[in-house]
mmCIF file of C-alpha atoms in Angstrom:
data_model
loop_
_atom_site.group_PDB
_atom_site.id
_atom_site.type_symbol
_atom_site.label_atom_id
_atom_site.label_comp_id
_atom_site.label_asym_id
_atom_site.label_seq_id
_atom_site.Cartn_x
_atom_site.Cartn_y
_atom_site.Cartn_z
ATOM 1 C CA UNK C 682 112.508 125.375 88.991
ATOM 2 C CA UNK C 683 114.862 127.062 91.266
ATOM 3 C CA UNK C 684 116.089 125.929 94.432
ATOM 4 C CA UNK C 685 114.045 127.793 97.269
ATOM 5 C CA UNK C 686 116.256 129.719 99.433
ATOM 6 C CA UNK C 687 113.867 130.764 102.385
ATOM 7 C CA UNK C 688 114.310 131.641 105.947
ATOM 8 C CA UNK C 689 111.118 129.340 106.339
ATOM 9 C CA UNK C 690 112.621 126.506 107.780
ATOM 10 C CA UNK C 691 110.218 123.520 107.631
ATOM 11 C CA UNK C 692 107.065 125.222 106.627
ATOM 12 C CA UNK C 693 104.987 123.234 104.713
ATOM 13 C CA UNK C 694 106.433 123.217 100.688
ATOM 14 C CA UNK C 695 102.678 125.470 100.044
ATOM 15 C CA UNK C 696 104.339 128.273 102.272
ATOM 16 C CA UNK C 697 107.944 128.131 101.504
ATOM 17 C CA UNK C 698 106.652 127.923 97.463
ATOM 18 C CA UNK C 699 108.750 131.044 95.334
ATOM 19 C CA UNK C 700 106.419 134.092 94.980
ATOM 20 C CA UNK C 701 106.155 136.600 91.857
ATOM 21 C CA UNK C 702 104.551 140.247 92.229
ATOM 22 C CA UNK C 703 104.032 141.407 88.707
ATOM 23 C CA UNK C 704 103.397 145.656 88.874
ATOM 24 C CA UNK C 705 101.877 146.227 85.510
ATOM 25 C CA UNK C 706 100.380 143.281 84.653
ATOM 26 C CA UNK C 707 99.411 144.163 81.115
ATOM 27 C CA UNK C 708 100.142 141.938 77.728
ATOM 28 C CA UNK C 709 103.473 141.549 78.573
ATOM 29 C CA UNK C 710 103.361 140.390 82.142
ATOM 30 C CA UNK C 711 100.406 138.201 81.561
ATOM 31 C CA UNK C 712 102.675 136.379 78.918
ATOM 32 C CA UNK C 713 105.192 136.275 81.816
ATOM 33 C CA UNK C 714 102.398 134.668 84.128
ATOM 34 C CA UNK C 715 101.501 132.087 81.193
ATOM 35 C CA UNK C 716 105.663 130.883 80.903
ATOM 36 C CA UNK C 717 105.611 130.718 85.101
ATOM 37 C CA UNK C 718 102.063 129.499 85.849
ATOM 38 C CA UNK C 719 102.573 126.449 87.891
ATOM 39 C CA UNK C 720 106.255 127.294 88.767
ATOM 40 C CA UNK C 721 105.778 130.182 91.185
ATOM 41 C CA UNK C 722 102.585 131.477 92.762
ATOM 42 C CA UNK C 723 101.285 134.746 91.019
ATOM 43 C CA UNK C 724 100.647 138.130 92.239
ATOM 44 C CA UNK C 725 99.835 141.130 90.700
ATOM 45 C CA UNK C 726 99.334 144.872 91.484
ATOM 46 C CA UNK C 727 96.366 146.106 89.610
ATOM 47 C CA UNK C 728 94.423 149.497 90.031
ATOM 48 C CA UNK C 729 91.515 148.649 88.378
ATOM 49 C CA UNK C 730 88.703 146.752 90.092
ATOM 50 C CA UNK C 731 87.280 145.775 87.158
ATOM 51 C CA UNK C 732 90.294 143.452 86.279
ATOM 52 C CA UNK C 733 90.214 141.352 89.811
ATOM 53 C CA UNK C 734 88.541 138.268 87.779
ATOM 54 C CA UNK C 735 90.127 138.478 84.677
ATOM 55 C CA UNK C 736 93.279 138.352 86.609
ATOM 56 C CA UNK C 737 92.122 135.462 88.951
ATOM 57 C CA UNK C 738 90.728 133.662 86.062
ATOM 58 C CA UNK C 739 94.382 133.521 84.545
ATOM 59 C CA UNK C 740 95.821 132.178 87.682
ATOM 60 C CA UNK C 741 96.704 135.375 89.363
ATOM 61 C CA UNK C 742 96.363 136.614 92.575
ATOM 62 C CA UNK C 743 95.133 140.399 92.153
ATOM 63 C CA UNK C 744 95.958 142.968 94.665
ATOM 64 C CA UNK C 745 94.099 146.206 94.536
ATOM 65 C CA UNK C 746 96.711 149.289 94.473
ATOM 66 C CA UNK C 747 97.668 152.423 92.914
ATOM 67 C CA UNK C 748 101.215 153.137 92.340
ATOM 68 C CA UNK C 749 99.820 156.758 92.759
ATOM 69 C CA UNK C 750 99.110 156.323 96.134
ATOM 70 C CA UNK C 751 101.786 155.420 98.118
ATOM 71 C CA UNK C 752 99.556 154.682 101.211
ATOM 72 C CA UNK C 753 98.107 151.904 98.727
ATOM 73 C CA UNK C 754 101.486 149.794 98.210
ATOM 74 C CA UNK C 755 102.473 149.306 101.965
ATOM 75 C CA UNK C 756 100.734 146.166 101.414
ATOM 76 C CA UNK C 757 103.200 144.950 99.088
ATOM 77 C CA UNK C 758 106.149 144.864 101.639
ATOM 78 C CA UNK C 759 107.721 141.395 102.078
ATOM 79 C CA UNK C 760 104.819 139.623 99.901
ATOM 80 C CA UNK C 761 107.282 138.681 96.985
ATOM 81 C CA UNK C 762 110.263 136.722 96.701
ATOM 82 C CA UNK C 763 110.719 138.456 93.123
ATOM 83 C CA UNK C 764 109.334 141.412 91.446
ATOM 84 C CA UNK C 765 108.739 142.057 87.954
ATOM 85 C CA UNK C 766 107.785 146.129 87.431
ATOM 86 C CA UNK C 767 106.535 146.878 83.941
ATOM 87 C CA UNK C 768 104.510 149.763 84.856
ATOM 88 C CA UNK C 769 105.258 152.983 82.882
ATOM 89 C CA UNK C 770 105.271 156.180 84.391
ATOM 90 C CA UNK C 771 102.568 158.473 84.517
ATOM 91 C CA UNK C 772 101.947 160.673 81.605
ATOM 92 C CA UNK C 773 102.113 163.600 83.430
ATOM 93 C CA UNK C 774 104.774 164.238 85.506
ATOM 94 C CA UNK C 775 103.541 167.574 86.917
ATOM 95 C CA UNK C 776 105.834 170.219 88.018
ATOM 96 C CA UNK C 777 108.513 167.503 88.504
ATOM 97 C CA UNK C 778 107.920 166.556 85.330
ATOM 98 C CA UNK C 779 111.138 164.512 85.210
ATOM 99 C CA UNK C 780 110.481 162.280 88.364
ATOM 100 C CA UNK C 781 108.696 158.810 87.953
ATOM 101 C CA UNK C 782 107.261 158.936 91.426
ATOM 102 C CA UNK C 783 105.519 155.456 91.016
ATOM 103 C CA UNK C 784 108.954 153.283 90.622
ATOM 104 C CA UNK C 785 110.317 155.569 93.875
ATOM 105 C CA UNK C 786 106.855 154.849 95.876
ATOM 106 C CA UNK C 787 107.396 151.123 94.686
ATOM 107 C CA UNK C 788 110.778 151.049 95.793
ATOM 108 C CA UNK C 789 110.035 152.536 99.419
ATOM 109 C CA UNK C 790 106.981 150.096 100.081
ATOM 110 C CA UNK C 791 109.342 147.142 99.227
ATOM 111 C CA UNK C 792 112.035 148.106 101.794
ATOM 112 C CA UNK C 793 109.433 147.711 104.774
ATOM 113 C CA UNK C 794 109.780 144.222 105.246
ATOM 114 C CA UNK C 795 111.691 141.547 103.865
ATOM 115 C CA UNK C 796 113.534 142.461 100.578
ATOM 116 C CA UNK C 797 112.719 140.475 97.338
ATOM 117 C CA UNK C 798 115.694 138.296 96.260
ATOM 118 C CA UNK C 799 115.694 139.525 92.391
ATOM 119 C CA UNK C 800 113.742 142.869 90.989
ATOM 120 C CA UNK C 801 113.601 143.786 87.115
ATOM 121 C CA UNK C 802 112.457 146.661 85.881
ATOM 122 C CA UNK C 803 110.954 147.147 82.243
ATOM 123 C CA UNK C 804 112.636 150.291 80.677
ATOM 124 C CA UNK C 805 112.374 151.732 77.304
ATOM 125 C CA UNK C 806 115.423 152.272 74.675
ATOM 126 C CA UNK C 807 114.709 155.612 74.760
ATOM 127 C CA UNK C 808 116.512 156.795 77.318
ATOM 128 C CA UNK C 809 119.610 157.107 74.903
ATOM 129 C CA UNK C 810 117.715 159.770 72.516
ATOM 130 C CA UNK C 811 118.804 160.070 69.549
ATOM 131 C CA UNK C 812 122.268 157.719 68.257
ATOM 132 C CA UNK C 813 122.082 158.749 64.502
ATOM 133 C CA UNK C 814 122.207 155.235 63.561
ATOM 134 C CA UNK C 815 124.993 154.467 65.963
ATOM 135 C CA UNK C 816 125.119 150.716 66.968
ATOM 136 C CA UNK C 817 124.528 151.247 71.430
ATOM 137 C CA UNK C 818 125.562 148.975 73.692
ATOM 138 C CA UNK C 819 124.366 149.073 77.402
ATOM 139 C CA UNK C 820 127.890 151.349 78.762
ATOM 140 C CA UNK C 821 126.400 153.782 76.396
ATOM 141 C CA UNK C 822 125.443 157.315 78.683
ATOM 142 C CA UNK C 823 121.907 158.077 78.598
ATOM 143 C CA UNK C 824 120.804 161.309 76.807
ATOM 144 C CA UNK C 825 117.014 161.448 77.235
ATOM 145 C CA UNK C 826 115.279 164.341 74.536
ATOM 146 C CA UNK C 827 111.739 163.588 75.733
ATOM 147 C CA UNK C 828 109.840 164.361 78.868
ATOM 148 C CA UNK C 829 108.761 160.794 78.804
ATOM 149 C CA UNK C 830 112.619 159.183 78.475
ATOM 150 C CA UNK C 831 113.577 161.654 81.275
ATOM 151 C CA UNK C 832 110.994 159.664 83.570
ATOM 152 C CA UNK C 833 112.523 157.082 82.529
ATOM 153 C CA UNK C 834 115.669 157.522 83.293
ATOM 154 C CA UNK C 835 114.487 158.546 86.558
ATOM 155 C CA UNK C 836 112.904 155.083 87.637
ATOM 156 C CA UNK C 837 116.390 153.370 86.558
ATOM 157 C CA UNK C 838 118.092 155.417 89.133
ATOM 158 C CA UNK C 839 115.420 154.497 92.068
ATOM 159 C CA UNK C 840 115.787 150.445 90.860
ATOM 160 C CA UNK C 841 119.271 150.904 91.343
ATOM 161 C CA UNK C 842 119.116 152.559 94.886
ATOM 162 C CA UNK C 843 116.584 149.615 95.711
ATOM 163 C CA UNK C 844 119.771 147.574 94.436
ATOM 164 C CA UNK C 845 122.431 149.414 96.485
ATOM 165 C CA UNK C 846 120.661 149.979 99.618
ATOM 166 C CA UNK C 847 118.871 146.801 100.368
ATOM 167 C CA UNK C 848 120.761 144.014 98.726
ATOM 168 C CA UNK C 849 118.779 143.222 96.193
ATOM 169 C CA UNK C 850 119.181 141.869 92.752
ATOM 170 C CA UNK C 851 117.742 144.643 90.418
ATOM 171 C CA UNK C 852 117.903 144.208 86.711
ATOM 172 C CA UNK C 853 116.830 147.131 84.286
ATOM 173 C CA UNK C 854 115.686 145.433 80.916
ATOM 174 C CA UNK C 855 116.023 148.338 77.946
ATOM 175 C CA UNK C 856 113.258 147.640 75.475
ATOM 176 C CA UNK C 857 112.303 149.060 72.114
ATOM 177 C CA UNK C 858 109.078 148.701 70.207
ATOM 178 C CA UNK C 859 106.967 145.470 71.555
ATOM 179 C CA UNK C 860 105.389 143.719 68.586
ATOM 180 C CA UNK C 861 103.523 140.248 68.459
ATOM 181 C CA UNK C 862 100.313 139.423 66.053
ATOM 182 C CA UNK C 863 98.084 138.776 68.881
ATOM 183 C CA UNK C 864 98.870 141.722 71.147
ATOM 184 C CA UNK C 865 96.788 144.820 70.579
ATOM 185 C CA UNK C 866 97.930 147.146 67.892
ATOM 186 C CA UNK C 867 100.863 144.792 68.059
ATOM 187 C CA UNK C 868 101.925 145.068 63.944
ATOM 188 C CA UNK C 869 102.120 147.938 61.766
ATOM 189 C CA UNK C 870 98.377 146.955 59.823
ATOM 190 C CA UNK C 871 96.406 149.754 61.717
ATOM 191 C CA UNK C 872 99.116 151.831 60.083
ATOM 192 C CA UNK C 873 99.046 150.419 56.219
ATOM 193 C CA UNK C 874 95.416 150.801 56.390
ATOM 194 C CA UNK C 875 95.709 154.779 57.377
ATOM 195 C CA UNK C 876 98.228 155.029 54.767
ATOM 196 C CA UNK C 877 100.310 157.031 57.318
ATOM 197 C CA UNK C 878 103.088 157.628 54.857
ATOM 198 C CA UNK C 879 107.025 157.241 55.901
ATOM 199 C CA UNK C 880 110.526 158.452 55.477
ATOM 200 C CA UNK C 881 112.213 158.686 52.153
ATOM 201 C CA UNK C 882 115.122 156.523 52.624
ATOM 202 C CA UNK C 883 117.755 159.445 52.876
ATOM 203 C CA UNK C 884 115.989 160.402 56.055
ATOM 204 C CA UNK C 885 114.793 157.607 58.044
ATOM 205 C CA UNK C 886 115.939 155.966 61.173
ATOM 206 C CA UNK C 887 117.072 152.982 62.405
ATOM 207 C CA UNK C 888 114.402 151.334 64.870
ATOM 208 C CA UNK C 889 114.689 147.946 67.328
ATOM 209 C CA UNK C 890 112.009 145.457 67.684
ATOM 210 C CA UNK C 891 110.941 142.802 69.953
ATOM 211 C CA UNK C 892 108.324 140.076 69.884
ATOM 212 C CA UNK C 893 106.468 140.208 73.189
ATOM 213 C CA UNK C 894 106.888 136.428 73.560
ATOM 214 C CA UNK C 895 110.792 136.631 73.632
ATOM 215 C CA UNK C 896 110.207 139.990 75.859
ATOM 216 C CA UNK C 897 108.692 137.767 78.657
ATOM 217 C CA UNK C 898 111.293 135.068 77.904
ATOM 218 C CA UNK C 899 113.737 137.606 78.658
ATOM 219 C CA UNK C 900 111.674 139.110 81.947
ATOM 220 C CA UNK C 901 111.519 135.708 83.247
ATOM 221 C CA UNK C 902 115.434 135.132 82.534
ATOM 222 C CA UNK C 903 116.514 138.185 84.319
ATOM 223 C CA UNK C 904 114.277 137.699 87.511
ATOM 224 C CA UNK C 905 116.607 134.490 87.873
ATOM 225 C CA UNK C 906 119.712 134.969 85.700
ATOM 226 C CA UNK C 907 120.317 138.732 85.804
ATOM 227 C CA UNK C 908 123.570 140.036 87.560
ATOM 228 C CA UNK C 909 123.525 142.758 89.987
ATOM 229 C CA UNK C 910 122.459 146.223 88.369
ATOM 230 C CA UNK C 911 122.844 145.370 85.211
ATOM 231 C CA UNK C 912 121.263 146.695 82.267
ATOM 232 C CA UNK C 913 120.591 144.607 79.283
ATOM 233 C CA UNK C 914 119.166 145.322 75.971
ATOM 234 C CA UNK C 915 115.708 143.327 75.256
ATOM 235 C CA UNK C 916 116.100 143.354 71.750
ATOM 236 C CA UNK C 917 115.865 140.881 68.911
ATOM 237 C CA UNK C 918 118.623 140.562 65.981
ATOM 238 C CA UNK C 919 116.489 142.615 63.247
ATOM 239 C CA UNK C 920 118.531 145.957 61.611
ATOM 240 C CA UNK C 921 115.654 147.424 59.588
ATOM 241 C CA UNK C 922 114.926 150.937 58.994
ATOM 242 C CA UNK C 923 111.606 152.534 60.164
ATOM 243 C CA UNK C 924 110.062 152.738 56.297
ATOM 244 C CA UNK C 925 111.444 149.290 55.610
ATOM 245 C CA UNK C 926 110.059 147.577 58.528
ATOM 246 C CA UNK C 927 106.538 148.844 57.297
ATOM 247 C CA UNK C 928 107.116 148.232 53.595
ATOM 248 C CA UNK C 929 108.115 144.721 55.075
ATOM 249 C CA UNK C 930 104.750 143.909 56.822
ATOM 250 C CA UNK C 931 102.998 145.635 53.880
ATOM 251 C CA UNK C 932 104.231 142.863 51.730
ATOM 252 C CA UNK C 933 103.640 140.052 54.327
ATOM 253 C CA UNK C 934 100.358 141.093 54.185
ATOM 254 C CA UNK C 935 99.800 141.866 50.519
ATOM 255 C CA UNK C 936 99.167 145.379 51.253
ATOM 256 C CA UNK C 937 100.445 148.790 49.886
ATOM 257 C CA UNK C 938 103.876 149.946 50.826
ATOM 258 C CA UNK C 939 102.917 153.295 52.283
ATOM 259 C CA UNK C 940 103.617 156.601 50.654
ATOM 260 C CA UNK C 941 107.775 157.920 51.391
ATOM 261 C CA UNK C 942 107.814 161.707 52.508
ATOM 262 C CA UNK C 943 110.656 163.803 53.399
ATOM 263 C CA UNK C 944 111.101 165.226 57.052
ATOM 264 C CA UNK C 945 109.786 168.531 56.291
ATOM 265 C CA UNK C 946 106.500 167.331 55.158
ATOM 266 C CA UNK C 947 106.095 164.305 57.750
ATOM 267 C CA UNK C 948 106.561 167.188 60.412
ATOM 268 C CA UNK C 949 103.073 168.811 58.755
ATOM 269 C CA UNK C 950 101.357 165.572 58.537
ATOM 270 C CA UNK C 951 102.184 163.223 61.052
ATOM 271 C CA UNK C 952 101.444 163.405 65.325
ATOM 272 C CA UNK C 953 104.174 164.619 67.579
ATOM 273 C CA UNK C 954 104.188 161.155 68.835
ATOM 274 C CA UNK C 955 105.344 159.489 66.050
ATOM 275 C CA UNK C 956 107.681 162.248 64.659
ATOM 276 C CA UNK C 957 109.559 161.530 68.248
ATOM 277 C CA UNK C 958 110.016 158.205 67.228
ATOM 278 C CA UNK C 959 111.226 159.253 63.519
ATOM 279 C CA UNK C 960 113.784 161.270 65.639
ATOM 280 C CA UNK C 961 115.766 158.655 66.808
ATOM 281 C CA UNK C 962 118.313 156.119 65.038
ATOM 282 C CA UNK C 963 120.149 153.744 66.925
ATOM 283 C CA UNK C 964 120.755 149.872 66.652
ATOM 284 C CA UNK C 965 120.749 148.066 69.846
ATOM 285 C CA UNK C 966 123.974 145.439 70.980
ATOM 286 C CA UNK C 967 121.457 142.429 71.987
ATOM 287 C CA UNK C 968 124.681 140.287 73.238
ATOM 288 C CA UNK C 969 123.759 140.547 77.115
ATOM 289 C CA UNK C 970 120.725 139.249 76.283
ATOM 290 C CA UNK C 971 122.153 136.328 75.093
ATOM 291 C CA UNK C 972 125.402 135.617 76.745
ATOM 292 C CA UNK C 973 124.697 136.376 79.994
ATOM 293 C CA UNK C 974 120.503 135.798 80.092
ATOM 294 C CA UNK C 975 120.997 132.977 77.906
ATOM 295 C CA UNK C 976 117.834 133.717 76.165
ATOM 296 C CA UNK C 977 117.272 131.851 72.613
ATOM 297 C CA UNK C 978 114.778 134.154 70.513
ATOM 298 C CA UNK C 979 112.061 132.296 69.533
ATOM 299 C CA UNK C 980 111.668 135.358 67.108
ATOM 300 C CA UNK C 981 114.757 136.310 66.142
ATOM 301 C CA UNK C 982 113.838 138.623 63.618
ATOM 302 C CA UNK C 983 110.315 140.796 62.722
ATOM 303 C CA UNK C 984 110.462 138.575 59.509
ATOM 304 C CA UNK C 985 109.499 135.754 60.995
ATOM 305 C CA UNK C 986 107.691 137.233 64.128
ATOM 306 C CA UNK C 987 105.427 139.183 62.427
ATOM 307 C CA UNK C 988 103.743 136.269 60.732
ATOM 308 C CA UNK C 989 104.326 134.191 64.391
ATOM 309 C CA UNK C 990 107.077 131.665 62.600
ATOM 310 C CA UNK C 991 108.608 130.245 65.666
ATOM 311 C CA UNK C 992 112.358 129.313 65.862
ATOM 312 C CA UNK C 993 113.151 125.863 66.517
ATOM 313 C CA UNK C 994 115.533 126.737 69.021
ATOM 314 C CA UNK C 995 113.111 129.350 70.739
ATOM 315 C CA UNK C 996 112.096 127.791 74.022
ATOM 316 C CA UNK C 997 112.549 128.529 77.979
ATOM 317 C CA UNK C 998 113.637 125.904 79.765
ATOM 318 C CA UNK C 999 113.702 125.461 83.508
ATOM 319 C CA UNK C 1000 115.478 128.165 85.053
ATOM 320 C CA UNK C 1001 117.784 128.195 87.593
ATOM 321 C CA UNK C 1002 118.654 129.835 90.839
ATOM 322 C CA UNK C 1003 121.650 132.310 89.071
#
């Protein structure tokens, strides 16, 4: 556990204890809770009422707030020692369709009162578009093609003004698809079972994975370990192409390999969704992760993480103040 650095003085140890505010407290964050629980007292921002207990129940303290509402989050000024934001913007950006407005309300509400020591902020790949196949490190430039990568590019930029303008450690963690067994929709068997077909091999992309177990890992490692705005790729070790990461859970689940299409005709059958995904190639530089988080993938590739084959050497140990 880290040594507590707190203007507390001699408080009792229950009052001086290190405090975690997890905005977005979905799979992902609740895995983060399970590594910390007993470490760090919990917090989370949730909008939904209906998730107080649940929340409680896991060992979480739930506050009730909508990133939407700014008036909501004033609340959350000075209760955190550390912050953890995996929320996504919304879906619908408006007229400013570009601007994540939640991550810049966040960011305001914070600077009210006493600054959190270390802030990390849950990104998406994305943001570099398409790389056609290109391996990307983070000193890449950004080159968002989707409303939705634009936002997110926008949120980076008010986590690093919360970094440059009130001293505080923020971290921006780059993440591609989140897979795990037990997370929802977490594999591609939804998918074999539709038969949604793929790209012939002349036409697909490159696509990054990451077990959500080792995605928490690396959350937790970057709240404590993560150097001043920096950007680091959470991303395992896999290079698979889109149509042979599903022929490869097809056959770890003795399923049919799905039916390979070219472009044209996956642009008349599949959702615009998707085809944005089947639009971008790029393999992600996962050293930062490593070298400078020190995190040791418990998954290290989707071959063994998609039928939850643990690496000996996968574990999180007690981290340190960085």
């Amino acid at each position: 556990m880290p040594s507590i650095n707190s203007p507390s003085g001699a408080l009792p140890a229950r009052f001086r204890r290190e405090r975690l505010l997890i905005v977005g407290c979905g799979d992902v964050g609740q895995r983060v809770a399970r590594d910390l629980r007993g470490r760090m007292q919990l917090v989370a921002l949730t909008s939904s009422a209906d998730r107080v207990e649940g929340l409680r129940s896991a060992g979480i303290r739930p506050l009730v707030g909508n990133l939407d509402d700014a008036a909501t989050l004033r609340r959350l000024a000075g209760i955190a020692t550390r912050v953890l934001h995996l929320a996504p913007p919304a879906r619908d950006g408006g007229t400013a369709w570009w601007r994540d407005q939640r991550t810049t309300a966040l960011a305001r509400a914070l600077r009210l009162r006493s600054v959190p020591s270390s802030f990390v902020y849950g990104s998406t790949s994305g943001v570099y578009g398409n790389c056609e196949g290109a391996r990307v490190s983070e000193t890449r430039g950004v080159r968002p093609d989707t409303p939705r990568a634009h936002r997110r590019v926008d949120a980076e930029r008010a986590v690093r003004w919360l970094g440059r303008s009130a001293g505080v450690r923020a971290s921006i963690l780059r993440i591609p698809g989140i897979y795990a067994p037990d997370r929802e929709n977490g594999t591609p068997r939804a998918r074999l079972e539709r038969g949604t077909p793929v790209l012939r091999r002349e036409d697909d992309v490159y696509t990054n994975h990451i077990h959500a177990d080792d995605l928490a890992r690396a959350c937790v490692a970057a709240l404590f370990r993560g150097k001043p705005q920096r950007i680091v790729h959470a991303s395992d070790d896999t290079e698979l192409r889109m149509g042979d990461y599903i022929d490869l859970a097809a056959d770890l689940y003795g399923m049919p390999r799905p039916p390979r299409v070219a472009r044209g005709e996956a642009e008349r059958q599949l959702p615009v969704q998707l085809l944005s995904f089947m639009g971008e190639s790029r393999l992600l530089d996962n050293t930062r992760l490593k070298r400078e988080l020190r995190v040791r993938l418990a998954y290290p590739t989707v071959h063994t993480g998609l039928i939850g084959r643990i690496s000996p050497i996968g574990r999180i140990g007690p981290i340190e103040q960085a």
